[in-house]
Amino acid sequence: MGIKEVKKSITKRRKAIKAIIIELILPTFFSKKLTIGFNKYVKTIAIKIGVKIGFSRNNR
């Protein structure tokens, strides 16, 4: 493992984490405007990641 390869893997992880955070945070802001189907889609993403969120349990 070279230094460049390690840096690439770190940047990939950071990008993935940012994408996950955006997917989890955005629906909380726009859930009132968007349809129920999109919220279900986001909940499935959250469940796949293994993040246990309060609203994902309460709104079943």
Coordinates of N, CA and C in Angstrom, one line a residue:
M1 N 0.8 -1.2 0.0 CA 0.0 0.0 0.0 C 0.9 1.2 0.0
G2 N 0.8 2.0 -1.1 CA 1.5 3.3 -1.1 C 0.7 4.4 -0.4
I3 N 1.4 5.5 -0.2 CA 0.8 6.6 0.5 C -0.4 7.1 -0.4
K4 N -0.2 7.2 -1.7 CA -1.2 7.7 -2.6 C -2.5 6.8 -2.5
E5 N -2.3 5.5 -2.5 CA -3.4 4.6 -2.4 C -4.2 4.8 -1.1
V6 N -3.5 5.0 0.0 CA -4.2 5.2 1.3 C -5.0 6.5 1.2
K7 N -4.4 7.6 0.6 CA -5.1 8.8 0.5 C -6.3 8.7 -0.3
K8 N -6.2 7.9 -1.4 CA -7.4 7.7 -2.2 C -8.5 7.0 -1.5
S9 N -8.2 6.0 -0.7 CA -9.2 5.3 0.0 C -9.8 6.2 1.1
I10 N -9.0 7.0 1.7 CA -9.6 7.9 2.7 C -10.6 8.9 2.1
T11 N -10.2 9.4 0.9 CA -11.1 10.4 0.2 C -12.4 9.7 -0.2
K12 N -12.3 8.4 -0.7 CA -13.5 7.7 -1.0 C -14.4 7.5 0.2
R13 N -13.8 7.2 1.3 CA -14.6 7.0 2.5 C -15.3 8.3 2.9
R14 N -14.6 9.4 2.8 CA -15.1 10.7 3.2 C -16.3 11.0 2.3
K15 N -16.1 10.8 1.0 CA -17.2 11.1 0.0 C -18.4 10.2 0.3
A16 N -18.2 9.0 0.6 CA -19.3 8.1 0.9 C -20.0 8.5 2.2
I17 N -19.3 8.9 3.2 CA -19.9 9.3 4.4 C -20.7 10.6 4.2
K18 N -20.1 11.5 3.4 CA -20.9 12.8 3.1 C -22.2 12.5 2.3
A19 N -22.1 11.5 1.4 CA -23.3 11.2 0.6 C -24.4 10.6 1.6
I20 N -23.9 9.7 2.5 CA -24.9 9.1 3.4 C -25.5 10.2 4.3
I21 N -24.7 11.1 4.8 CA -25.2 12.2 5.7 C -26.2 13.0 4.9
I22 N -25.9 13.4 3.7 CA -26.8 14.2 2.9 C -28.1 13.5 2.7
E23 N -28.0 12.2 2.4 CA -29.3 11.4 2.2 C -30.1 11.3 3.4
L24 N -29.4 11.3 4.6 CA -30.2 11.2 5.8 C -30.7 12.5 6.3
I25 N -30.0 13.6 6.0 CA -30.3 14.9 6.6 C -31.4 15.6 5.7
L26 N -31.2 15.5 4.3 CA -32.1 16.3 3.4 C -33.5 15.9 3.6
P27 N -33.9 14.6 3.7 CA -35.3 14.3 3.8 C -36.0 14.9 5.1
T28 N -35.2 15.2 6.1 CA -35.8 15.8 7.3 C -36.2 17.2 7.0
F29 N -35.4 17.9 6.1 CA -35.8 19.3 5.8 C -37.0 19.3 4.8
F30 N -36.9 18.4 3.8 CA -37.9 18.5 2.7 C -39.0 17.4 2.8
S31 N -39.1 16.7 3.9 CA -40.1 15.6 4.0 C -41.5 16.1 3.8
K32 N -41.8 17.4 4.3 CA -43.1 17.9 4.2 C -43.5 18.2 2.7
K33 N -42.5 18.6 1.9 CA -42.8 18.9 0.5 C -42.8 17.7 -0.3
L34 N -42.0 16.6 0.0 CA -41.9 15.5 -0.9 C -42.9 14.4 -0.6
T35 N -43.0 13.4 -1.4 CA -44.0 12.4 -1.3 C -43.6 11.4 -0.2
I36 N -44.5 10.5 0.2 CA -44.2 9.5 1.2 C -43.3 8.4 0.6
G37 N -43.3 8.2 -0.7 CA -42.5 7.2 -1.3 C -41.0 7.5 -1.1
F38 N -40.7 8.7 -1.2 CA -39.3 9.1 -1.1 C -38.8 8.9 0.3
N39 N -39.7 9.2 1.3 CA -39.3 9.0 2.7 C -39.0 7.5 3.0
K40 N -39.9 6.6 2.4 CA -39.7 5.2 2.5 C -38.4 4.8 1.9
Y41 N -38.0 5.3 0.8 CA -36.7 5.0 0.1 C -35.6 5.4 1.0
V42 N -35.6 6.6 1.6 CA -34.6 7.0 2.5 C -34.5 6.1 3.7
K43 N -35.6 5.7 4.3 CA -35.6 4.9 5.4 C -35.0 3.5 5.1
T44 N -35.2 3.0 3.9 CA -34.6 1.7 3.6 C -33.0 1.9 3.5
I45 N -32.6 3.1 3.0 CA -31.1 3.3 3.0 C -30.6 3.4 4.4
A46 N -31.3 4.0 5.3 CA -30.9 4.2 6.7 C -30.8 2.8 7.4
I47 N -31.8 1.9 7.1 CA -31.8 0.6 7.7 C -30.7 -0.2 7.1
K48 N -30.4 -0.1 5.8 CA -29.3 -0.9 5.2 C -28.0 -0.5 5.8
I49 N -27.8 0.8 6.1 CA -26.5 1.2 6.7 C -26.4 0.7 8.1
G50 N -27.6 0.5 8.8 CA -27.5 0.0 10.1 C -27.7 1.2 11.1
V51 N -28.1 2.3 10.6 CA -28.4 3.5 11.5 C -29.8 3.4 12.0
K52 N -30.0 3.3 13.3 CA -31.3 3.2 13.9 C -31.8 4.6 14.3
I53 N -32.7 5.1 13.5 CA -33.2 6.5 13.7 C -34.6 6.4 14.3
G54 N -34.9 7.4 15.1 CA -36.2 7.4 15.8 C -37.4 7.4 14.9
F55 N -37.4 8.2 13.8 CA -38.6 8.3 13.0 C -38.7 7.1 12.1
S56 N -37.6 6.3 11.8 CA -37.8 5.1 11.0 C -38.5 4.1 11.8
R57 N -38.4 4.1 13.1 CA -39.2 3.1 14.0 C -40.6 3.6 14.2
N58 N -40.8 4.9 14.4 CA -42.1 5.4 14.8 C -43.1 5.4 13.7
N59 N -42.7 5.6 12.5 CA -43.6 5.9 11.4 C -43.9 4.6 10.5
R60 N -43.9 3.4 11.1 CA -44.2 2.2 10.4 C -45.6 1.9 10.4

